[in-house]
Coordinates of C-alpha atoms and ligand atoms in Angstrom, one line a residue:
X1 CA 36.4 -144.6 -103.1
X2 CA 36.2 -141.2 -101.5
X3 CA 33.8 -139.9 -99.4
X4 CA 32.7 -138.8 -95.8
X5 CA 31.6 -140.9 -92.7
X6 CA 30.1 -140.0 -89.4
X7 CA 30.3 -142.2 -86.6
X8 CA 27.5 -141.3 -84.2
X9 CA 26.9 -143.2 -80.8
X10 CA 23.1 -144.5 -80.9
X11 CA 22.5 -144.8 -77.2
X12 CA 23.3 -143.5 -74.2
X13 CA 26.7 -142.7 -75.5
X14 CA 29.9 -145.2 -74.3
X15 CA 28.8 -147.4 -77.0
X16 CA 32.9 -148.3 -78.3
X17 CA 33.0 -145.1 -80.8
X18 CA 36.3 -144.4 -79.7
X19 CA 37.6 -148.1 -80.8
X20 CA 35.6 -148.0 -84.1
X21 CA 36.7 -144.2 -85.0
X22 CA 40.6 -145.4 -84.4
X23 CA 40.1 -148.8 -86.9
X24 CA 38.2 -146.9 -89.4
X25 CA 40.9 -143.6 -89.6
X26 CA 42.7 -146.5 -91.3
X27 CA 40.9 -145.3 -94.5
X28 CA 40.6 -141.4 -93.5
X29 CA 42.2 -138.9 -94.6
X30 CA 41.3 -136.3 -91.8
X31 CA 39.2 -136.8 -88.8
X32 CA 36.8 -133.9 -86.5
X33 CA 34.9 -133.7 -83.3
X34 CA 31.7 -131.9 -84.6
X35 CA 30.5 -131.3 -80.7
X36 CA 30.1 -131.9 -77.0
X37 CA 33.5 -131.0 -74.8
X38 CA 35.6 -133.0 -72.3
X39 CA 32.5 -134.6 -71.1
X40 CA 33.2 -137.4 -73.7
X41 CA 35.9 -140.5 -72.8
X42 CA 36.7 -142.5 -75.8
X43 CA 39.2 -145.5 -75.0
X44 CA 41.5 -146.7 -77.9
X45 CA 43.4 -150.5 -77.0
X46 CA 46.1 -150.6 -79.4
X47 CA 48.4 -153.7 -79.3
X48 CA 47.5 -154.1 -75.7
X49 CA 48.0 -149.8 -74.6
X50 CA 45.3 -148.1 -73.6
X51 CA 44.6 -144.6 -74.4
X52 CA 41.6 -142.3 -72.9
X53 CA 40.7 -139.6 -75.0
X54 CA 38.2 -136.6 -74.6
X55 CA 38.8 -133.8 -76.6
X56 CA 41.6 -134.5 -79.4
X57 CA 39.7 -137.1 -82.1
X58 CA 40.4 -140.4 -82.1
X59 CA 42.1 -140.5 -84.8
X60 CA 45.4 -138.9 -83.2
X61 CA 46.8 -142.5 -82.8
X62 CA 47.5 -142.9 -86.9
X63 CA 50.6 -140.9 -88.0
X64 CA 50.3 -138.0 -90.1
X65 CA 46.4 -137.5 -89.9
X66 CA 45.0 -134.1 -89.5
X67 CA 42.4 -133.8 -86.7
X68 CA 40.3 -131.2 -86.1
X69 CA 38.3 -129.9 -83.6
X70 CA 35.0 -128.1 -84.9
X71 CA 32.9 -125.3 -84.2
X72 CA 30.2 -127.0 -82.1
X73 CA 32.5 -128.0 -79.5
X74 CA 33.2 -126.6 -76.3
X75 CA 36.6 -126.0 -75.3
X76 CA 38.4 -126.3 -72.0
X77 CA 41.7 -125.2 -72.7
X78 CA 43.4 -126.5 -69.5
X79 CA 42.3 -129.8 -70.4
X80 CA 42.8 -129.9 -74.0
X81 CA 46.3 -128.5 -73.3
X82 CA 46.8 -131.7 -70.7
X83 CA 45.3 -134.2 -73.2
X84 CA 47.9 -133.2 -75.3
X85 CA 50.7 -133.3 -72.9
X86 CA 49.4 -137.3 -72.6
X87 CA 49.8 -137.9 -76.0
X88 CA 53.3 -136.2 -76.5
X89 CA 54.4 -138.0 -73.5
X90 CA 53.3 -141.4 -75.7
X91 CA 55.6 -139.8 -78.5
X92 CA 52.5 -138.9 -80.4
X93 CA 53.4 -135.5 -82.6
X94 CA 50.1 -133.3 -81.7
X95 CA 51.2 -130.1 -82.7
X96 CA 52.0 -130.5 -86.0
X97 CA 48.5 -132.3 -86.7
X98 CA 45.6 -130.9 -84.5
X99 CA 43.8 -127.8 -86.2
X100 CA 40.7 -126.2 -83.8
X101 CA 37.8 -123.8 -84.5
X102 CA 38.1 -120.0 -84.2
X103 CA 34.6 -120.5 -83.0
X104 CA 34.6 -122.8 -80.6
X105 CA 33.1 -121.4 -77.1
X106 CA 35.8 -121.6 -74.3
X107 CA 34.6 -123.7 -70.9
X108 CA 35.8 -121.3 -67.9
X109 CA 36.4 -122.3 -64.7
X110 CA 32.9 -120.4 -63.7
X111 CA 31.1 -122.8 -65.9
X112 CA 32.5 -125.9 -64.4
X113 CA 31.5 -124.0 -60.9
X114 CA 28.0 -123.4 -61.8
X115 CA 27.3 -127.1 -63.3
X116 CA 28.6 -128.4 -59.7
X117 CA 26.5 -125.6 -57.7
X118 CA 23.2 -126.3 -60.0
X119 CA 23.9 -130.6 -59.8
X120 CA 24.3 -130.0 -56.2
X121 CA 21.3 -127.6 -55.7
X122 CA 19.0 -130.4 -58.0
X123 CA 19.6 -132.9 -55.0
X124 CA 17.8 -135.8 -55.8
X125 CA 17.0 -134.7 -58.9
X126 CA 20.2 -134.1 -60.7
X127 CA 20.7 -134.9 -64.2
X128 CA 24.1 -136.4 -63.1
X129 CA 26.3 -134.6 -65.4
X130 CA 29.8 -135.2 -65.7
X131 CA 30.7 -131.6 -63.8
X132 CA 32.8 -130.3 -66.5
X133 CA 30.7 -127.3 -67.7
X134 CA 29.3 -128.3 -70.6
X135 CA 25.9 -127.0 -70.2
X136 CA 26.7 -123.9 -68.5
X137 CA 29.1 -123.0 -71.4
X138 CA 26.6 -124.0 -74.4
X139 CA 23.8 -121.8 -72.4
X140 CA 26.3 -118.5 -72.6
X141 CA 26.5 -119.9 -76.7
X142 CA 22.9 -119.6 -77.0
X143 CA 22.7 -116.7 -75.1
X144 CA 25.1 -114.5 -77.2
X145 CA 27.7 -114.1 -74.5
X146 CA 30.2 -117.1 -74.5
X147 CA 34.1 -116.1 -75.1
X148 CA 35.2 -118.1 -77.9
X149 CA 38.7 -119.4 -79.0
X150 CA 39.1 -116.2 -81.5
X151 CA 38.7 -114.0 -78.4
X152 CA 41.7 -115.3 -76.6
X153 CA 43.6 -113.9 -79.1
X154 CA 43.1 -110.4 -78.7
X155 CA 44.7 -109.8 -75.4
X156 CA 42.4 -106.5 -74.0
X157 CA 39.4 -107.8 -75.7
X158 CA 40.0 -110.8 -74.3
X159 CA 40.5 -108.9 -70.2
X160 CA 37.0 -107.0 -70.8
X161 CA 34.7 -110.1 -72.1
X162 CA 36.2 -112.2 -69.6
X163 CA 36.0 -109.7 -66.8
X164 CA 32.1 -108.8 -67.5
X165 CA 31.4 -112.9 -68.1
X166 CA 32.8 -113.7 -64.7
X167 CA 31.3 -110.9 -63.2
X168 CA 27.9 -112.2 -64.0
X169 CA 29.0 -116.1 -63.5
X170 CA 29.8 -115.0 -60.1
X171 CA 26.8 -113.5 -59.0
X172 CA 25.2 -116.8 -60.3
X173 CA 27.3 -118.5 -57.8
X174 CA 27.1 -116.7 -55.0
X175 CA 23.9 -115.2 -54.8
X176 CA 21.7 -117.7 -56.5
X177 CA 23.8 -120.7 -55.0
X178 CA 25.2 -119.7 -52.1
X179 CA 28.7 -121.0 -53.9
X180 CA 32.0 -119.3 -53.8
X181 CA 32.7 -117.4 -56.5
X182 CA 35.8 -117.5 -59.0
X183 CA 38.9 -115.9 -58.6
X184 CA 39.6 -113.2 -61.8
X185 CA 42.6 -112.4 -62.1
X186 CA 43.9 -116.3 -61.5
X187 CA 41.6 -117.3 -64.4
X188 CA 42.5 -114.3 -66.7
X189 CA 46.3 -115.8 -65.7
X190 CA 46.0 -118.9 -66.4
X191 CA 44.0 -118.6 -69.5
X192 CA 46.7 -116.0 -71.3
X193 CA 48.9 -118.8 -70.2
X194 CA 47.3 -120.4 -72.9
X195 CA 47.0 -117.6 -75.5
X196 CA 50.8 -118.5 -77.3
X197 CA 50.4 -122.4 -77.6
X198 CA 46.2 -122.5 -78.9
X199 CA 46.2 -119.4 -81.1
X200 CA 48.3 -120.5 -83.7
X201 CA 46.2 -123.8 -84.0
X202 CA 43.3 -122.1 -84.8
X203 CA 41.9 -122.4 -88.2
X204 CA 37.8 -121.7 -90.1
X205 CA 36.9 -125.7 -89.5
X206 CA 34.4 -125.1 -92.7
X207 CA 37.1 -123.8 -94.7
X208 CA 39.4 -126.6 -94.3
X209 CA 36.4 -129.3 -94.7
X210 CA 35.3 -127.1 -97.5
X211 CA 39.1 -127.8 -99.5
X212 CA 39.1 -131.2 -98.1
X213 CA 36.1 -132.3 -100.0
X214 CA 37.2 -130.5 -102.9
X215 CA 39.8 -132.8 -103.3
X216 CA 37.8 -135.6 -102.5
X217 CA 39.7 -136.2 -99.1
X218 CA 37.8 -139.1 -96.3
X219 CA 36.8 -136.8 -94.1
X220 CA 35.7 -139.2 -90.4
X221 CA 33.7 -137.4 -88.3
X222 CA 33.7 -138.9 -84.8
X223 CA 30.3 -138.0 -82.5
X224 CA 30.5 -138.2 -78.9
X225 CA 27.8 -138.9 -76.9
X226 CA 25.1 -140.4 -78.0
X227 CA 21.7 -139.8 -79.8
X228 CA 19.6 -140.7 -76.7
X229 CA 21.4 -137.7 -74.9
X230 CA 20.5 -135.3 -77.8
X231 CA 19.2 -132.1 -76.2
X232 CA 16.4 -132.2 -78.8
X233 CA 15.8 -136.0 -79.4
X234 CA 16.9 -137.6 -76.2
X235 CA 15.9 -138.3 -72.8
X236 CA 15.3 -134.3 -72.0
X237 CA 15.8 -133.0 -69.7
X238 CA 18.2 -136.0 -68.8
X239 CA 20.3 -135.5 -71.6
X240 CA 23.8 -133.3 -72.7
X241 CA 23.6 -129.9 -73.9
X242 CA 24.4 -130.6 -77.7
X243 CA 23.1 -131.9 -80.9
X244 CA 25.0 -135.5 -80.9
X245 CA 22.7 -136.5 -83.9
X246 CA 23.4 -136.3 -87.8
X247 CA 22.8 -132.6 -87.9
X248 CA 25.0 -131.7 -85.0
X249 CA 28.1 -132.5 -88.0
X250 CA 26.9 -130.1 -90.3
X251 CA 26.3 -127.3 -87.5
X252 CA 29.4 -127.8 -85.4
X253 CA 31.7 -127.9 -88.2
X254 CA 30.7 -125.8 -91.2
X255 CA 30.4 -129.3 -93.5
X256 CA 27.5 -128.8 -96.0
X257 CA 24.4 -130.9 -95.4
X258 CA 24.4 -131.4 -99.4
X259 CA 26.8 -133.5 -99.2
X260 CA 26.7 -136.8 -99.0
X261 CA 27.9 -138.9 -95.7
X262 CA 28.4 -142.4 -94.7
X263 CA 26.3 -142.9 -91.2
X264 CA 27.8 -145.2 -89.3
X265 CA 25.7 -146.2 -86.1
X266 CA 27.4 -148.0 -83.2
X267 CA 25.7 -149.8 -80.4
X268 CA 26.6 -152.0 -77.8
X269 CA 25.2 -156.0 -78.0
X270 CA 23.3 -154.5 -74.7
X271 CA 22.4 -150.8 -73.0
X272 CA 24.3 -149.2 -70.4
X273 CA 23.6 -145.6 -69.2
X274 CA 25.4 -143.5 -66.6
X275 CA 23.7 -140.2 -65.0
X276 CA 19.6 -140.1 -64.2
X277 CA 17.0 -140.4 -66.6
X278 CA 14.7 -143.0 -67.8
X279 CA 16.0 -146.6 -69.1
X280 CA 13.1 -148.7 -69.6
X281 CA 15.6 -152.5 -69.7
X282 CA 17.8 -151.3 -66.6
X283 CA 18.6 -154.8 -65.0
X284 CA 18.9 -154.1 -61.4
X285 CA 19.7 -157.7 -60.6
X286 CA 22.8 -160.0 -61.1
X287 CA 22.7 -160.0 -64.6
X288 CA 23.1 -156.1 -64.8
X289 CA 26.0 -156.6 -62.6
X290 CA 27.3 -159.3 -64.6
X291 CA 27.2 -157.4 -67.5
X292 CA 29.0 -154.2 -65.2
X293 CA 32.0 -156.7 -64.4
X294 CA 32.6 -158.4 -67.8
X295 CA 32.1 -155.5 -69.9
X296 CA 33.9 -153.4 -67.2
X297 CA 31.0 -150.4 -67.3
X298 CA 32.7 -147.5 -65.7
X299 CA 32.6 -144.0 -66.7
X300 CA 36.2 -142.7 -68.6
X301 CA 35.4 -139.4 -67.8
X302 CA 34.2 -139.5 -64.5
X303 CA 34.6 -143.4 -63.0
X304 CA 31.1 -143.8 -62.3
X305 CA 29.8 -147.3 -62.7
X306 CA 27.2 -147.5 -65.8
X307 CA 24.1 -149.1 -65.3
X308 CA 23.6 -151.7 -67.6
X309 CA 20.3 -153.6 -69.2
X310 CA 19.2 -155.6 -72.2
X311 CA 19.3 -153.9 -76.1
X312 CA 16.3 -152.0 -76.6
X313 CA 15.7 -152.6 -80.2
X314 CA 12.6 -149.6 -79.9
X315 CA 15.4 -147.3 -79.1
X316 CA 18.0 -148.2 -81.0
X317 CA 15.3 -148.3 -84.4
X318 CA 14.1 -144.6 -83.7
X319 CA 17.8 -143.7 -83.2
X320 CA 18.9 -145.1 -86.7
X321 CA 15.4 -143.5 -88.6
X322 CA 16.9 -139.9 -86.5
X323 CA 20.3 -139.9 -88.2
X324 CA 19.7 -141.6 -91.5
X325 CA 21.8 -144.8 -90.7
X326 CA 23.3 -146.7 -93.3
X327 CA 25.3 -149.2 -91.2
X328 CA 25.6 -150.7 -87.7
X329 CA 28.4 -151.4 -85.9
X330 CA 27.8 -154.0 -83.1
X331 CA 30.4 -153.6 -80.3
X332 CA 30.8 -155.9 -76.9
X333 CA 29.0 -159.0 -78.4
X334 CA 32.1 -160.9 -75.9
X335 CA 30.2 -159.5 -72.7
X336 CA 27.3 -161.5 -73.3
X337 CA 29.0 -165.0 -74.5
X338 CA 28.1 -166.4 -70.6
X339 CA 24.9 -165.9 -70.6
X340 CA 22.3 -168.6 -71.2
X341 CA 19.4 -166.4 -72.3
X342 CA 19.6 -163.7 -74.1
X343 CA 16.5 -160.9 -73.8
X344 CA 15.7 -157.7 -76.7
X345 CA 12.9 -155.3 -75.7
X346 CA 11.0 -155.4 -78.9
X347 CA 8.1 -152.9 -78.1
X348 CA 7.0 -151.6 -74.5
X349 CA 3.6 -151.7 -72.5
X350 CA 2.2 -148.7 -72.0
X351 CA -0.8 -147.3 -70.1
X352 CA -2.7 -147.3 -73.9
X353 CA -1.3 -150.5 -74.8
X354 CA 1.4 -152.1 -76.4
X355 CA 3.7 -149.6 -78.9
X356 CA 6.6 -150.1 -80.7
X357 CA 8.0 -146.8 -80.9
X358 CA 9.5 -144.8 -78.9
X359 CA 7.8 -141.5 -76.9
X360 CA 9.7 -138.4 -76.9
X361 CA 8.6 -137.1 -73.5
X362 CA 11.1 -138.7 -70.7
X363 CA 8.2 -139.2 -68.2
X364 CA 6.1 -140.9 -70.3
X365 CA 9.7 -143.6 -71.4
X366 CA 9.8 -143.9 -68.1
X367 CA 6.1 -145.7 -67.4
X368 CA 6.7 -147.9 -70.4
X369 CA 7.5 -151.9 -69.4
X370 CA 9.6 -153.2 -72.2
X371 CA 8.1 -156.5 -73.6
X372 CA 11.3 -158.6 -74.2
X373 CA 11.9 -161.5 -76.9
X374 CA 14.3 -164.2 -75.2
X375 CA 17.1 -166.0 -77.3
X376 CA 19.2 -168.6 -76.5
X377 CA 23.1 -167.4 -75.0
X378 CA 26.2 -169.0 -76.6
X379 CA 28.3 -169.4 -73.8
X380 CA 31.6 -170.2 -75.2
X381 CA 33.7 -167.0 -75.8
X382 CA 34.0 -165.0 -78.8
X383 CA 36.4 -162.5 -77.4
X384 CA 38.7 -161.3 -80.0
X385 CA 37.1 -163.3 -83.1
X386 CA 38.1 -161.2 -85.8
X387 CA 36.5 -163.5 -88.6
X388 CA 32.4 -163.8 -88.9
X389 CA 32.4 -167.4 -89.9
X390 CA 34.0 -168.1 -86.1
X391 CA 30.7 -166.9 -84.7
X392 CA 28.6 -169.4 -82.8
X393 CA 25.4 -170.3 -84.6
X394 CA 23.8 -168.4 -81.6
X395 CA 25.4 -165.2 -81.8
X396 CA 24.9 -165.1 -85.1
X397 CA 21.2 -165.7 -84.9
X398 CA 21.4 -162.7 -82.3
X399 CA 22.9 -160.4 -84.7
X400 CA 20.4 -161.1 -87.5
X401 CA 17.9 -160.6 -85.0
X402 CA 19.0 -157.5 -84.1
X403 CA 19.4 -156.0 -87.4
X404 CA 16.1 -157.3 -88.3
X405 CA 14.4 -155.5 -85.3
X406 CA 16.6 -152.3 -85.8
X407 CA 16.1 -152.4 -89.9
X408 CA 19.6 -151.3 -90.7
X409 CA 22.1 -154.1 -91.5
X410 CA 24.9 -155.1 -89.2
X411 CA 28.3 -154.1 -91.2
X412 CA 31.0 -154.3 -88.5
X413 CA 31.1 -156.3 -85.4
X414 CA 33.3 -156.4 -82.5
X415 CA 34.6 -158.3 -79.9
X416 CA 37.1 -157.1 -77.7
X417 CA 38.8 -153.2 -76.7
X418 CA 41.6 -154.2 -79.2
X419 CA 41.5 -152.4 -82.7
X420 CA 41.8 -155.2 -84.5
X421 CA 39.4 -157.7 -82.7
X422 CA 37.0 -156.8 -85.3
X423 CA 34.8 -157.8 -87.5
X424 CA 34.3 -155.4 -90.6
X425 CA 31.7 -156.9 -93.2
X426 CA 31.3 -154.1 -95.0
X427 CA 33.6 -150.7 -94.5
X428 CA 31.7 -147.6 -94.7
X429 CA 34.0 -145.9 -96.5
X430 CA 33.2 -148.0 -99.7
X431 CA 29.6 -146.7 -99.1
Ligands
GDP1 P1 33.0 -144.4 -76.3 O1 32.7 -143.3 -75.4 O2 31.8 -144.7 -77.2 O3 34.2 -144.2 -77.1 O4 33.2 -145.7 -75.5 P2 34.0 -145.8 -74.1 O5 35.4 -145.9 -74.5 O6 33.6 -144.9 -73.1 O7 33.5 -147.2 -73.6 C1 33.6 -148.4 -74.3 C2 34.4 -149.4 -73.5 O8 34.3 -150.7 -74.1 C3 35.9 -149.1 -73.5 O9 36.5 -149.6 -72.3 C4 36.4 -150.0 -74.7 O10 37.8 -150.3 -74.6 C5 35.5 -151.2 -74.6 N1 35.2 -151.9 -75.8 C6 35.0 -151.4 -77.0 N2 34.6 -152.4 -77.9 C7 34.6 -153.5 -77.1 C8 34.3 -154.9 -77.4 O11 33.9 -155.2 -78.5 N3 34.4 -155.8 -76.4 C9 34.8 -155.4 -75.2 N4 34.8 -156.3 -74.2 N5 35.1 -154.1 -74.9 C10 35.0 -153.2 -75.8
IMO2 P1 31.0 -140.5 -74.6 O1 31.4 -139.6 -75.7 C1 28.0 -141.4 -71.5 C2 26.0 -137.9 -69.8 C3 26.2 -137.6 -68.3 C4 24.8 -137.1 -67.9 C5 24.4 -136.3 -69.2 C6 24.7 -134.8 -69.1 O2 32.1 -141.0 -73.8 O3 30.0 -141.5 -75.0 P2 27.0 -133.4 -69.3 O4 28.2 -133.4 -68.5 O5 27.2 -133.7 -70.8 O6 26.2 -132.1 -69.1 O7 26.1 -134.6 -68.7 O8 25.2 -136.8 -70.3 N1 27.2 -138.0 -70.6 C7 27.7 -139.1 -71.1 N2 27.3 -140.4 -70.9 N3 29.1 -141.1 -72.3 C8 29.4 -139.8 -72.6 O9 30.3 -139.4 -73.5 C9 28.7 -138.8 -71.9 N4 28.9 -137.4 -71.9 C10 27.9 -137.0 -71.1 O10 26.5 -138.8 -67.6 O11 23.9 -138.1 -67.8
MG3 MG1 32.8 -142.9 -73.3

């Protein structure tokens, strides 16, 4: 059966999406990064190699299928271009398969210089960002002045936009922040460098999706981030500067809302979250750091350690009513199998009392003490069961709790990095 699927992170983002966009590309004809940048880090363990990815979608590891990068992502062409170095270095043919917007807004080395200067002007009161310009890049988006991908190609348009960009990026920088400012003529260097290898890649991302679909292609879309860092339904102001929810697909690739999509939400068994911002069932005791060391919580992108907690089922249910969910997929169940008691935050505390959903202002998330439902651990491992029956009773009495609190059903489960250590009950594909 033909159709589309989006895979959308429903926390904090690092929730496995890489993993679970690899397996599923099994059955895709194409897949697309609809938005964020190089901010993302999406690990693939395939027969015991690991690859990092954070630009090129992750389905680059299957032979012959197109990828594309969409519209509503920024794009740092340095990196991109050393991403796919990586890959062609692991034999992997890049070239001949990766297609990116015309549109997409370029990251310059100004943007990158301006996230540091504000993060380090914030102080205390950073929103920890991962420094790679992201939100400097989607603000000059919004504001009408970015240099996009199509712009590099025009060599003295190219000079004069750049030249009148940096110019104000620069006065940013050193007379706002009392930062040094960016070199010119290095960055209009190095980016022309770029000009011969990224223009001919360049395609109309709706165009292609737009033929796709007409001949009933699987078109995998693969979110990064996740819907708790949504810069209109997450955490704001601690979140990313994109849509990483349902919508973000259709906006930051030119696919039409009308048609229909798969939705595909993945969570972790538990929460992590890296960067500031409220997380009402942060665990700032052994068990967080258990959780830390066996589910080896650090940042791809960055190598910051994630902060770790119990599932917050009043999360994780206003993420999937957000995007539409039609399936979950459970990843890390393994990290939990030593633990004796199990907690969920079912509802949370609140100055008015006791509330089950979720409140959109970040201060307010922040007062709320969850109220936790305790379930008995396994403890015997279930690291790399790839059949459901093999489930202890317990776990699976977790996992039925969890898709009752969250009121989507459970269709894939999994239970170790390894592509294949999983469980898929139901693929989203056969809708
Ligand atoms: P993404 O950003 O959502 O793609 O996730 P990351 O790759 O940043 O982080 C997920 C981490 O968990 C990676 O190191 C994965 O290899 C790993 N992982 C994914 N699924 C599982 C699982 O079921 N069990 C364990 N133990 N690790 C997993
Ligand atoms: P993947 O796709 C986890 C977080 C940063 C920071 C906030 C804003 O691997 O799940 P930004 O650099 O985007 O302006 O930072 O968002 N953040 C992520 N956290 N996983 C990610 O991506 C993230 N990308 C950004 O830590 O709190
Ligand atoms: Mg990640």
């Amino acid at each position: 059966m033909s159709g589309s699927v989006a895979i959308l992170g429903l926390q904090w983002g690092d929730e496995g999406k890489g993993k679970i966009v690899d397996l599923i590309t099994a059955q895709a004809d194409c897949t697309v990064r609809f938005q964020g940048g190089h901010n993302a880090g999406h690990t693939l363990v395939i027969d015991g190699q690991t690859v990092a990815l954070h630009l090129i979608p992750s389905g680059i590891m299957r032979d012959n299928i197109p990828c594309l990068i969409g519209n509503g992502v920024v794009l740092d062409c340095g990196a991109l271009l050393k991403e796919i170095a990586m890959l062609e270095d692991l034999g992997v043919d890049v070239f001949s398969r990766l297609m990116i917007s015309e549109s997409c807004p370029l990251i310059l080395p100004t943007h990158i210089a301006l996230d540091k200067a504000r993060e380090a002007h914030k102080g205390k009161k950073n929103i920890g960002t991962t420094q790679r310009g992201i939100g400097p890049a989607y603000e000059d988006k919004v504001a009408r002045r970015a240099i996009r991908l199509c712009d590099l190609a025009d060599e003295d348009y190219f000079k004069e936009r750049l030249k009148s960009l940096m110019a104000y990026h620069n006065f940013m920088l050193t007379k706002y922040y009392n930062a040094e400012a960016v070199d010119y003529k290095a960055t209009l260097d190095k980016l022309s460098r770029y000009r011969q290898i990224l223009v001919p890649l360049m395609v109309n991302t709706g165009e292609v999706l737009f033929d796709y679909q007409s001949q009933d292609k699987n078109i995998l879309f693969e979110g990064a981030q996740g819907t708790l860092l949504d810069v209109d339904h997450g955490t704001y102001p601690y979140v990313t500067s994109s849509n990483t929810t349902v919508g973000g697909v259709a906006t930051g690739t030119g696919f039409m809302p009308a048609w229909s999509m798969y939705v595909l939400g993945i969570v972790k068994a538990y929460t992590t979250r890296v960067g500031s911002g409220p997380f009402p069932t942060l665990l700032e005791n052994d068990i967080g750091k258990y959780l830390g060391q066996k589910g080896h919580e650090f940042g791809v992108t960055t190598g910051r350690s994630r902060a770790c907690g119990w599932f917050d089922a009043v999360l994780v249910r206003h993420a999937c009513r957000l995007n539409a969910v039609n399936g979950i997929c459970l990843t890390k169940l393994d990290v939990l199998d030593e633990l004796e008691e199990i907690k969920v935050c079912v509802a949370y505390q609140t100055a008015k009392g006791k509330v089950d959903t979720a409140p959109s202002c970040a201060r307010a998330l922040a007062q709320c003490q969850p109220i936790y439902e305790t379930w008995p651990g396994w403890q015997t491992s279930t690291f790399g069961i790839d059949d459901y029956n093999q489930l202890p009773e317990n776990a699976k009495n977790y996992v039925n709790r969890l898709q009752e609190l969250i009121e989507k059903p459970i269709t894939i489960i999994s239970t170790s990095p390894e592509r294949n250590h999983t469980m898929i009950l139901k693929s989203p594909f056969d809708g």
